[in-house]
CSV table of N, CA and C in Angstrom, one decimal:
chain,number,residue,atom,x,y,z
A,1,UNK,N,120.8,118.7,107.8
A,1,UNK,CA,121.6,118.0,107.0
A,1,UNK,C,121.3,118.2,105.5
A,2,UNK,N,122.4,118.5,104.7
A,2,UNK,CA,122.1,118.5,103.3
A,2,UNK,C,123.3,117.9,102.5
A,3,UNK,N,123.0,117.7,101.3
A,3,UNK,CA,123.9,117.1,100.4
A,3,UNK,C,124.9,118.2,99.8
A,4,UNK,N,126.1,118.0,100.0
A,4,UNK,CA,127.1,119.0,99.5
A,4,UNK,C,127.7,118.5,98.1
A,5,UNK,N,128.0,117.2,98.0
A,5,UNK,CA,128.5,116.6,96.8
A,5,UNK,C,128.1,115.3,96.5
A,6,UNK,N,128.0,114.9,95.3
A,6,UNK,CA,127.7,113.5,94.8
A,6,UNK,C,128.9,113.0,94.0
A,7,UNK,N,129.3,111.7,94.4
A,7,UNK,CA,130.5,111.1,93.7
A,7,UNK,C,129.9,109.7,93.1
A,8,UNK,N,130.2,109.4,91.9
A,8,UNK,CA,129.6,108.1,91.3
A,8,UNK,C,130.3,107.0,92.0
A,9,UNK,N,129.5,106.1,92.5
A,9,UNK,CA,130.0,104.8,93.1
A,9,UNK,C,129.8,103.7,92.0
A,10,UNK,N,128.7,103.6,91.5
A,10,UNK,CA,128.3,102.6,90.4
A,10,UNK,C,127.7,103.4,89.2
A,11,UNK,N,128.2,103.2,88.1
A,11,UNK,CA,127.7,104.0,86.9
A,11,UNK,C,126.4,103.3,86.4
A,12,UNK,N,125.7,104.0,85.6
A,12,UNK,CA,124.5,103.5,84.9
A,12,UNK,C,124.9,102.2,84.2
A,13,UNK,N,126.0,102.2,83.5
A,13,UNK,CA,126.4,101.1,82.7
A,13,UNK,C,126.7,99.8,83.6
A,14,UNK,N,127.4,100.1,84.7
A,14,UNK,CA,127.8,99.1,85.6
A,14,UNK,C,126.4,98.3,86.3
A,15,UNK,N,125.6,99.3,86.6
A,15,UNK,CA,124.3,98.8,87.1
A,15,UNK,C,123.4,97.9,86.1
A,16,UNK,N,123.4,98.4,84.9
A,16,UNK,CA,122.6,97.6,83.8
A,16,UNK,C,123.2,96.4,83.5
A,17,UNK,N,124.5,96.3,83.5
A,17,UNK,CA,125.3,95.1,83.3
A,17,UNK,C,124.9,94.1,84.4
A,18,UNK,N,125.1,94.6,85.6
A,18,UNK,CA,124.8,93.7,86.8
A,18,UNK,C,123.4,93.2,86.9
A,19,UNK,N,122.5,94.1,86.5
A,19,UNK,CA,121.1,93.7,86.5
A,19,UNK,C,120.8,92.5,85.5
A,20,UNK,N,121.5,92.6,84.4
A,20,UNK,CA,121.3,91.5,83.3
A,20,UNK,C,122.0,90.3,83.9
A,21,UNK,N,123.1,90.3,84.5
A,21,UNK,CA,123.7,89.1,85.1
A,21,UNK,C,122.8,88.4,86.2
A,22,UNK,N,122.2,89.4,87.1
A,22,UNK,CA,121.3,88.7,88.1
A,22,UNK,C,120.2,88.2,87.5
A,23,UNK,N,119.7,88.8,86.5
A,23,UNK,CA,118.4,88.1,85.7
A,23,UNK,C,118.7,86.7,85.2
A,24,UNK,N,119.9,86.5,84.6
A,24,UNK,CA,120.2,85.3,84.1
A,24,UNK,C,120.2,84.2,85.2
A,25,UNK,N,120.8,84.6,86.4
A,25,UNK,CA,120.7,83.6,87.6
A,25,UNK,C,119.3,83.4,88.1
A,26,UNK,N,118.6,84.4,88.1
A,26,UNK,CA,117.2,84.3,88.6
A,26,UNK,C,116.3,83.5,87.6
A,27,UNK,N,116.5,83.7,86.3
A,27,UNK,CA,115.8,82.8,85.3
A,27,UNK,C,116.3,81.3,85.4
A,28,UNK,N,117.3,81.2,85.7
A,28,UNK,CA,117.9,79.7,85.8
A,28,UNK,C,117.3,79.1,87.1
A,29,UNK,N,117.3,79.7,88.2
A,29,UNK,CA,116.9,79.4,89.5
A,29,UNK,C,115.3,79.2,89.6
A,30,UNK,N,114.7,79.9,88.8
A,30,UNK,CA,113.2,79.8,88.9
A,30,UNK,C,112.4,79.2,87.6
A,31,UNK,N,113.2,78.7,86.8
A,31,UNK,CA,112.7,78.1,85.6
A,31,UNK,C,111.6,77.0,86.0
A,32,UNK,N,110.4,77.2,85.4
A,32,UNK,CA,109.3,76.2,85.7
A,32,UNK,C,108.7,76.3,87.0
A,33,UNK,N,109.0,77.4,87.7
A,33,UNK,CA,108.4,77.5,89.1
A,33,UNK,C,107.3,78.7,89.0
A,34,UNK,N,106.5,78.6,90.0
A,34,UNK,CA,105.4,79.6,90.2
A,34,UNK,C,106.0,80.7,91.0
A,35,UNK,N,106.4,81.8,90.4
A,35,UNK,CA,107.2,82.9,91.1
A,35,UNK,C,106.4,84.2,91.1
A,36,UNK,N,106.5,84.8,92.4
A,36,UNK,CA,106.0,86.1,92.6
A,36,UNK,C,107.2,87.0,93.0
A,37,UNK,N,107.3,88.1,92.1
A,37,UNK,CA,108.4,89.1,92.5
A,37,UNK,C,107.8,90.3,93.1
A,38,UNK,N,108.3,90.6,94.3
A,38,UNK,CA,107.7,91.6,95.2
A,38,UNK,C,108.7,92.8,95.2
A,39,UNK,N,108.2,93.9,94.9
A,39,UNK,CA,109.1,95.2,94.9
A,39,UNK,C,108.8,95.8,96.2
A,40,UNK,N,109.9,96.2,96.8
A,40,UNK,CA,109.7,96.9,98.2
A,40,UNK,C,109.9,98.4,97.8
A,41,UNK,N,108.8,99.1,97.9
A,41,UNK,CA,108.6,100.5,97.5
A,41,UNK,C,109.3,101.4,98.6
A,42,UNK,N,109.7,102.5,98.4
A,42,UNK,CA,109.9,103.2,97.0
A,42,UNK,C,111.2,103.0,96.5
A,43,UNK,N,112.1,102.7,97.2
A,43,UNK,CA,113.5,102.6,96.7
A,43,UNK,C,113.8,101.6,95.6
A,44,UNK,N,113.1,100.5,95.6
A,44,UNK,CA,113.5,99.4,94.7
A,44,UNK,C,112.8,99.5,93.3
A,45,UNK,N,112.0,100.5,93.1
A,45,UNK,CA,111.2,100.7,91.9
A,45,UNK,C,112.1,100.6,90.6
A,46,UNK,N,113.2,101.3,90.5
A,46,UNK,CA,114.0,101.2,89.3
A,46,UNK,C,114.6,100.0,89.0
A,47,UNK,N,115.3,99.3,90.1
A,47,UNK,CA,115.8,97.9,90.0
A,47,UNK,C,114.8,97.0,89.6
A,48,UNK,N,113.6,97.0,90.2
A,48,UNK,CA,112.6,96.1,90.0
A,48,UNK,C,112.2,96.2,88.4
A,49,UNK,N,111.9,97.4,88.0
A,49,UNK,CA,111.6,97.6,86.6
A,49,UNK,C,112.7,97.1,85.6
A,50,UNK,N,113.8,97.4,85.9
A,50,UNK,CA,115.0,96.9,85.0
A,50,UNK,C,115.1,95.5,85.0
A,51,UNK,N,115.0,94.9,86.2
A,51,UNK,CA,115.1,93.4,86.4
A,51,UNK,C,114.0,92.7,85.7
A,52,UNK,N,112.7,93.2,85.8
A,52,UNK,CA,111.7,92.5,85.1
A,52,UNK,C,111.8,92.4,83.6
A,53,UNK,N,112.4,93.4,83.0
A,53,UNK,CA,112.6,93.6,81.6
A,53,UNK,C,113.6,92.3,81.0
A,54,UNK,N,114.3,91.7,81.9
A,54,UNK,CA,115.1,90.7,81.5
A,54,UNK,C,114.8,89.2,82.2
A,55,UNK,N,113.6,89.2,82.8
A,55,UNK,CA,113.1,87.9,83.2
A,55,UNK,C,112.3,87.2,82.3
A,56,UNK,N,112.6,86.0,82.0
A,56,UNK,CA,112.0,85.1,81.1
A,56,UNK,C,111.0,84.1,81.8
A,57,UNK,N,110.9,84.1,83.1
A,57,UNK,CA,110.2,83.1,83.9
A,57,UNK,C,108.6,83.5,84.1
A,58,UNK,N,108.4,84.7,83.5
A,58,UNK,CA,106.9,85.2,83.5
A,58,UNK,C,106.2,85.2,85.0
A,59,UNK,N,106.9,86.0,85.9
A,59,UNK,CA,106.3,86.0,87.2
A,59,UNK,C,105.0,86.8,87.4
A,60,UNK,N,104.4,86.7,88.6
A,60,UNK,CA,103.4,87.5,89.0
A,60,UNK,C,104.2,88.7,89.7
A,61,UNK,N,103.6,89.9,89.7
A,61,UNK,CA,104.3,90.9,90.5
A,61,UNK,C,103.4,91.5,91.5
A,62,UNK,N,104.0,92.1,92.5
A,62,UNK,CA,103.3,92.8,93.6
A,62,UNK,C,104.2,93.7,94.2
A,63,UNK,N,103.6,94.5,95.1
A,63,UNK,CA,104.4,95.7,95.7
A,63,UNK,C,104.0,95.7,97.2
A,64,UNK,N,105.0,96.0,98.0
A,64,UNK,CA,105.0,96.2,99.5
A,64,UNK,C,105.7,97.6,99.8
A,65,UNK,N,105.2,98.2,100.9
A,65,UNK,CA,106.0,99.3,101.3
A,65,UNK,C,106.0,99.1,102.9
A,66,UNK,N,107.2,99.3,103.4
A,66,UNK,CA,107.4,99.1,104.9
A,66,UNK,C,108.0,100.4,105.3
A,67,UNK,N,107.7,100.7,106.6
A,67,UNK,CA,108.2,101.9,107.3
A,67,UNK,C,108.9,101.5,108.5
A,68,UNK,N,110.1,102.0,108.6
A,68,UNK,CA,110.9,101.9,109.9
A,68,UNK,C,110.9,103.3,110.4
A,69,UNK,N,110.6,103.5,111.7
A,69,UNK,CA,110.4,104.8,112.3
A,69,UNK,C,111.8,105.3,112.8
A,70,UNK,N,112.2,106.4,112.2
A,70,UNK,CA,113.4,106.9,112.8
A,70,UNK,C,113.6,108.3,112.0
A,71,UNK,N,114.8,109.0,112.0
A,71,UNK,CA,115.1,110.2,111.3
A,71,UNK,C,115.6,109.7,110.0
A,72,UNK,N,116.0,110.7,109.1
A,72,UNK,CA,116.3,110.6,107.7
A,72,UNK,C,117.5,109.7,107.5
A,73,UNK,N,118.4,109.4,108.4
A,73,UNK,CA,119.6,108.6,108.2
A,73,UNK,C,119.6,107.4,109.2
A,74,UNK,N,118.9,107.5,110.2
A,74,UNK,CA,118.9,106.3,111.2
A,74,UNK,C,117.5,105.8,111.3
A,75,UNK,N,117.4,104.4,111.1
A,75,UNK,CA,116.1,103.7,111.2
A,75,UNK,C,116.0,103.2,112.6
A,76,UNK,N,114.8,102.9,113.0
A,76,UNK,CA,114.7,102.2,114.3
A,76,UNK,C,114.4,100.7,114.0
A,77,UNK,N,114.2,100.0,114.9
A,77,UNK,CA,113.9,98.5,114.8
A,77,UNK,C,112.4,98.2,114.7
A,78,UNK,N,111.5,99.3,114.8
A,78,UNK,CA,110.2,99.1,114.7
A,78,UNK,C,109.7,99.3,113.2
A,79,UNK,N,109.2,98.1,112.6
A,79,UNK,CA,108.9,98.1,111.2
A,79,UNK,C,107.4,97.8,111.0
A,80,UNK,N,106.8,98.3,110.1
A,80,UNK,CA,105.4,98.1,109.9
A,80,UNK,C,105.1,98.3,108.4
A,81,UNK,N,104.0,97.6,107.8
A,81,UNK,CA,103.5,97.7,106.5
A,81,UNK,C,102.8,99.1,106.3
A,82,UNK,N,103.1,99.9,105.3
A,82,UNK,CA,102.2,100.9,104.9
A,82,UNK,C,101.5,100.6,103.6
A,83,UNK,N,102.0,99.6,102.9
A,83,UNK,CA,101.3,99.0,101.8
A,83,UNK,C,101.6,97.5,101.7
A,84,UNK,N,100.5,96.7,101.8
A,84,UNK,CA,100.7,95.3,101.8
A,84,UNK,C,100.4,94.6,100.4
A,85,UNK,N,100.7,93.3,100.4
A,85,UNK,CA,100.7,92.5,99.2
A,85,UNK,C,99.1,92.6,98.9
A,86,UNK,N,98.9,92.4,97.5
A,86,UNK,CA,97.5,92.2,97.0
A,86,UNK,C,97.1,90.9,96.5
A,87,UNK,N,98.2,90.1,96.3
A,87,UNK,CA,97.9,88.7,95.8
A,87,UNK,C,98.5,87.7,96.8
A,88,UNK,N,97.9,86.6,96.7
A,88,UNK,CA,98.3,85.5,97.7
A,88,UNK,C,99.7,84.9,97.3
A,89,UNK,N,100.5,84.7,98.2
A,89,UNK,CA,101.8,83.9,97.9
A,89,UNK,C,101.8,82.5,98.4
A,90,UNK,N,100.8,82.1,99.0
A,90,UNK,CA,100.8,80.7,99.5
A,90,UNK,C,101.2,79.7,98.5
A,91,UNK,N,102.3,78.9,98.9
A,91,UNK,CA,102.6,77.8,98.0
A,91,UNK,C,103.4,78.3,96.8
A,92,UNK,N,103.8,79.6,96.7
A,92,UNK,CA,104.6,80.2,95.5
A,92,UNK,C,105.9,80.6,95.9
A,93,UNK,N,106.8,80.6,95.1
A,93,UNK,CA,108.2,81.1,95.3
A,93,UNK,C,108.1,82.6,95.3
A,94,UNK,N,108.8,83.2,96.2
A,94,UNK,CA,108.8,84.7,96.2
A,94,UNK,C,110.3,85.3,96.2
A,95,UNK,N,110.4,86.2,95.3
A,95,UNK,CA,111.6,87.0,95.2
A,95,UNK,C,111.4,88.3,95.5
A,96,UNK,N,112.0,88.7,96.7
A,96,UNK,CA,111.9,90.1,97.2
A,96,UNK,C,112.9,91.0,96.5
A,97,UNK,N,112.6,92.0,96.0
A,97,UNK,CA,113.5,93.0,95.3
A,97,UNK,C,113.6,94.3,96.1
A,98,UNK,N,114.8,94.5,96.6
A,98,UNK,CA,115.0,95.6,97.5
A,98,UNK,C,116.1,96.6,97.0
A,99,UNK,N,116.1,97.8,97.5
A,99,UNK,CA,117.2,98.7,96.9
A,99,UNK,C,118.4,98.5,97.7
A,100,UNK,N,118.3,98.5,99.1
A,100,UNK,CA,119.6,98.4,99.9
A,100,UNK,C,119.2,97.7,101.1
A,101,UNK,N,120.1,96.6,101.6
A,101,UNK,CA,120.0,96.0,102.8
A,101,UNK,C,121.1,96.6,103.6
A,102,UNK,N,120.7,97.3,104.7
A,102,UNK,CA,121.6,98.0,105.6
A,102,UNK,C,121.6,97.3,107.0
A,103,UNK,N,120.8,97.8,107.9
A,103,UNK,CA,120.8,97.1,109.3
A,103,UNK,C,120.2,95.7,109.2
A,104,UNK,N,119.2,95.5,108.3
A,104,UNK,CA,118.6,94.2,108.2
A,104,UNK,C,117.2,94.2,108.8
A,105,UNK,N,116.9,95.1,109.6
A,105,UNK,CA,115.6,95.0,110.3
A,105,UNK,C,114.4,95.0,109.4
A,106,UNK,N,114.4,95.9,108.4
A,106,UNK,CA,113.2,96.0,107.4
A,106,UNK,C,113.1,94.6,106.8
A,107,UNK,N,114.1,94.1,106.1
A,107,UNK,CA,114.0,93.0,105.3
A,107,UNK,C,113.8,91.8,106.1
A,108,UNK,N,114.3,91.7,107.4
A,108,UNK,CA,114.0,90.6,108.3
A,108,UNK,C,112.5,90.7,108.6
A,109,UNK,N,111.9,91.8,109.0
A,109,UNK,CA,110.5,91.9,109.2
A,109,UNK,C,109.7,91.3,107.9
A,110,UNK,N,110.1,91.8,106.8
A,110,UNK,CA,109.4,91.5,105.6
A,110,UNK,C,109.4,89.9,105.4
A,111,UNK,N,110.6,89.4,105.5
A,111,UNK,CA,110.8,88.0,105.2
A,111,UNK,C,109.9,87.1,106.3
A,112,UNK,N,110.0,87.5,107.5
A,112,UNK,CA,109.2,86.7,108.4
A,112,UNK,C,107.6,86.9,108.2
A,113,UNK,N,107.2,88.0,107.7
A,113,UNK,CA,105.8,88.2,107.4
A,113,UNK,C,105.5,87.4,106.2
A,114,UNK,N,106.2,87.3,105.3
A,114,UNK,CA,105.9,86.5,103.9
A,114,UNK,C,106.0,85.0,104.2
A,115,UNK,N,107.0,84.7,105.0
A,115,UNK,CA,107.1,83.2,105.4
A,115,UNK,C,105.9,82.7,106.1
A,116,UNK,N,105.3,83.6,107.1
A,116,UNK,CA,104.1,83.2,107.7
A,116,UNK,C,102.9,83.1,106.9
A,117,UNK,N,103.0,83.7,105.7
A,117,UNK,CA,101.8,83.6,104.8
A,117,UNK,C,101.9,82.3,103.9
A,118,UNK,N,103.0,81.6,104.1
A,118,UNK,CA,103.0,80.3,103.4
A,118,UNK,C,103.8,80.2,102.1
A,119,UNK,N,104.6,81.2,101.9
A,119,UNK,CA,105.5,81.1,100.7
A,119,UNK,C,106.3,79.8,100.6
A,120,UNK,N,106.4,79.2,99.5
A,120,UNK,CA,107.1,78.1,99.3
A,120,UNK,C,108.5,78.3,99.5
A,121,UNK,N,109.1,79.4,99.0
A,121,UNK,CA,110.5,79.8,99.2
A,121,UNK,C,110.6,81.3,99.3
A,122,UNK,N,111.7,81.9,99.9
A,122,UNK,CA,111.9,83.2,99.8
A,122,UNK,C,113.3,83.5,99.5
A,123,UNK,N,113.5,84.4,98.4
A,123,UNK,CA,114.9,84.8,98.0
A,123,UNK,C,114.9,86.3,98.0
A,124,UNK,N,116.1,86.8,98.1
A,124,UNK,CA,116.3,88.3,98.1
A,124,UNK,C,117.3,88.7,97.1
A,125,UNK,N,116.7,89.8,96.3
A,125,UNK,CA,117.7,90.5,95.5
A,125,UNK,C,117.8,92.0,95.9
A,126,UNK,N,119.0,92.5,96.0
A,126,UNK,CA,119.1,93.8,96.4
A,126,UNK,C,120.2,94.5,95.6
A,127,UNK,N,120.0,95.7,95.1
A,127,UNK,CA,120.9,96.5,94.5
A,127,UNK,C,122.2,96.5,95.1
A,128,UNK,N,122.1,96.9,96.3
A,128,UNK,CA,123.3,97.2,97.3
A,128,UNK,C,123.1,96.4,98.5
A,129,UNK,N,124.1,95.7,98.9
A,129,UNK,CA,124.3,95.1,100.3
A,129,UNK,C,125.2,95.9,100.9
A,130,UNK,N,124.8,96.6,102.0
A,130,UNK,CA,125.6,97.4,102.7
A,130,UNK,C,126.0,96.8,104.0
A,131,UNK,N,127.2,96.6,104.4
A,131,UNK,CA,127.5,95.7,105.5
A,131,UNK,C,128.0,96.6,106.8
A,132,UNK,N,128.2,97.8,106.7
A,132,UNK,CA,128.7,98.7,107.7
A,132,UNK,C,127.8,98.7,108.9
A,133,UNK,N,126.5,98.7,108.8
A,133,UNK,CA,125.6,98.9,109.9
A,133,UNK,C,124.6,97.7,110.2
A,134,UNK,N,125.1,96.5,109.6
A,134,UNK,CA,124.3,95.3,109.8
A,134,UNK,C,124.2,94.9,111.2
A,135,UNK,N,122.9,94.8,111.7
A,135,UNK,CA,122.6,94.3,113.0
A,135,UNK,C,121.9,92.9,112.9
A,136,UNK,N,121.2,92.6,111.8
A,136,UNK,CA,120.6,91.3,111.8
A,136,UNK,C,121.2,90.5,110.6
A,137,UNK,N,121.5,89.2,110.8
A,137,UNK,CA,122.2,88.5,109.7
A,137,UNK,C,121.1,88.2,108.6
A,138,UNK,N,121.2,88.8,107.4
A,138,UNK,CA,120.3,88.5,106.4
A,138,UNK,C,121.0,88.0,105.2
A,139,UNK,N,120.6,87.0,104.6
A,139,UNK,CA,121.4,86.5,103.3
A,139,UNK,C,120.7,87.1,102.1
A,140,UNK,N,121.5,87.9,101.4
A,140,UNK,CA,121.1,88.5,100.1
A,140,UNK,C,121.5,87.5,99.0
A,141,UNK,N,120.5,86.8,98.4
A,141,UNK,CA,120.8,85.8,97.5
A,141,UNK,C,121.3,86.2,96.1
A,142,UNK,N,120.9,87.4,95.8
A,142,UNK,CA,121.3,88.0,94.5
A,142,UNK,C,121.6,89.5,94.8
A,143,UNK,N,122.9,89.7,95.2
A,143,UNK,CA,123.4,91.0,95.5
A,143,UNK,C,123.9,91.7,94.3
A,144,UNK,N,123.4,92.9,94.1
A,144,UNK,CA,124.0,93.7,92.9
A,144,UNK,C,125.4,94.1,93.2
A,145,UNK,N,125.7,94.9,94.3
A,145,UNK,CA,127.0,95.4,94.7
A,145,UNK,C,127.0,95.2,96.2
A,146,UNK,N,128.3,95.0,96.6
A,146,UNK,CA,128.5,95.0,98.0
A,146,UNK,C,129.3,96.3,98.5
A,147,UNK,N,128.7,97.1,99.3
A,147,UNK,CA,129.2,98.2,99.7
A,147,UNK,C,129.7,98.2,101.2
A,148,UNK,N,130.9,98.5,101.5
A,148,UNK,CA,131.4,98.4,103.0
A,148,UNK,C,130.7,99.5,103.8
A,149,UNK,N,130.7,100.8,103.3
A,149,UNK,CA,130.2,101.9,104.1
A,149,UNK,C,129.9,102.9,103.2
A,150,UNK,N,129.2,104.0,103.6
A,150,UNK,CA,128.9,105.2,103.0
A,150,UNK,C,127.4,105.5,102.8
A,151,UNK,N,127.0,106.6,102.5
A,151,UNK,CA,125.6,107.1,102.4
A,151,UNK,C,125.4,107.3,101.0
A,152,UNK,N,124.5,106.5,100.4
A,152,UNK,CA,124.3,106.6,98.9
A,152,UNK,C,123.0,106.9,98.6
A,153,UNK,N,122.8,107.5,97.2
A,153,UNK,CA,121.5,108.0,96.7
A,153,UNK,C,121.6,107.6,95.2
A,154,UNK,N,120.5,107.7,94.7
A,154,UNK,CA,120.3,107.5,93.2
A,154,UNK,C,119.8,106.0,92.9
A,155,UNK,N,119.3,105.8,91.7
A,155,UNK,CA,118.8,104.5,91.2
A,155,UNK,C,117.8,104.0,92.2
A,156,UNK,N,116.8,105.0,92.6
A,156,UNK,CA,115.7,104.7,93.4
A,156,UNK,C,116.0,105.1,94.9
A,157,UNK,N,117.2,105.2,95.3
A,157,UNK,CA,117.5,105.4,96.7
A,157,UNK,C,117.5,107.0,96.9
A,158,UNK,N,117.0,107.4,98.0
A,158,UNK,CA,116.7,108.9,98.3
A,158,UNK,C,117.5,109.4,99.4
A,159,UNK,N,117.5,110.8,99.5
A,159,UNK,CA,117.6,111.5,100.7
A,159,UNK,C,116.6,112.5,100.7
A,160,UNK,N,115.7,112.5,101.7
A,160,UNK,CA,114.5,113.3,101.9
A,160,UNK,C,113.6,113.4,100.6
A,161,UNK,N,113.5,112.1,100.1
A,161,UNK,CA,112.6,112.0,98.8
A,161,UNK,C,113.2,112.6,97.5
A,162,UNK,N,114.6,113.0,97.6
A,162,UNK,CA,115.1,113.4,96.4
A,162,UNK,C,116.3,112.5,96.0
A,163,UNK,N,116.7,112.6,94.7
A,163,UNK,CA,117.8,112.0,94.0
A,163,UNK,C,117.4,110.5,93.6
A,164,UNK,N,116.2,110.0,93.7
A,164,UNK,CA,115.7,108.8,93.3
A,164,UNK,C,115.9,108.5,91.8
A,165,UNK,N,115.6,109.7,91.1
A,165,UNK,CA,115.6,109.5,89.6
A,165,UNK,C,116.9,109.4,88.9
A,166,UNK,N,118.0,109.5,89.7
A,166,UNK,CA,119.4,109.4,89.1
A,166,UNK,C,119.6,107.9,88.6
A,167,UNK,N,120.2,107.8,87.4
A,167,UNK,CA,120.5,106.5,86.9
A,167,UNK,C,121.7,105.8,87.4
A,168,UNK,N,122.5,106.5,88.2
A,168,UNK,CA,123.7,105.9,88.7
A,168,UNK,C,123.5,105.9,90.2
A,169,UNK,N,124.4,105.3,91.0
A,169,UNK,CA,124.4,105.3,92.5
A,169,UNK,C,125.6,106.1,92.8
A,170,UNK,N,125.4,107.1,93.7
A,170,UNK,CA,126.3,108.1,94.1
A,170,UNK,C,126.5,108.0,95.7
A,171,UNK,N,127.8,108.2,96.1
A,171,UNK,CA,128.1,108.5,97.5
A,171,UNK,C,127.8,110.0,97.8
A,172,UNK,N,127.0,110.3,98.8
A,172,UNK,CA,126.6,111.6,99.1
A,172,UNK,C,127.5,112.2,100.3
A,173,UNK,N,128.2,113.2,100.0
A,173,UNK,CA,128.9,114.0,101.0
A,173,UNK,C,127.8,115.0,101.6
A,174,UNK,N,127.7,114.8,102.9
A,174,UNK,CA,126.7,115.6,103.6
A,174,UNK,C,127.4,116.6,104.5
A,175,UNK,N,126.6,117.7,104.7
A,175,UNK,CA,127.0,118.7,105.7
A,175,UNK,C,125.9,118.9,106.7
A,176,UNK,N,126.3,119.0,108.0
A,176,UNK,CA,125.2,119.0,109.0
A,176,UNK,C,124.7,120.3,109.1
């Protein structure tokens, strides 16, 4: 499979405006609270970086990386950590920052793991909430954009480790 064409779905300007709006809500919701913001690597790194620039709540930050084993466009239900947290979240409010919530398996795994570690609360921010392939009911507390369907790349999201650097989000037309 290769990408034949890219069509802008969300422009850089739209994304940056939405990030600022989400930050305002997050700042309000976590004012005066002990917050840890967790970036889900690799895809959320751009959203995470942009979001942090607008947070006034002075959070601790950490990173996780989860792997779901499957091919490039289909993930399986088996999820594991390939990079775990380095700081304790016990008794702290946790905001997970994700690039896309698709089937829900990865984020469901991550949330159950972090809840078991004693997080005071768990909230989820995702640049894109994609509903087409949802298999597990997951609440995205701070959705950037809701996408019904499509294969997207850019703004941290990839195809075969490419296209992450793009500032906008594109729908990819693929050829088999």
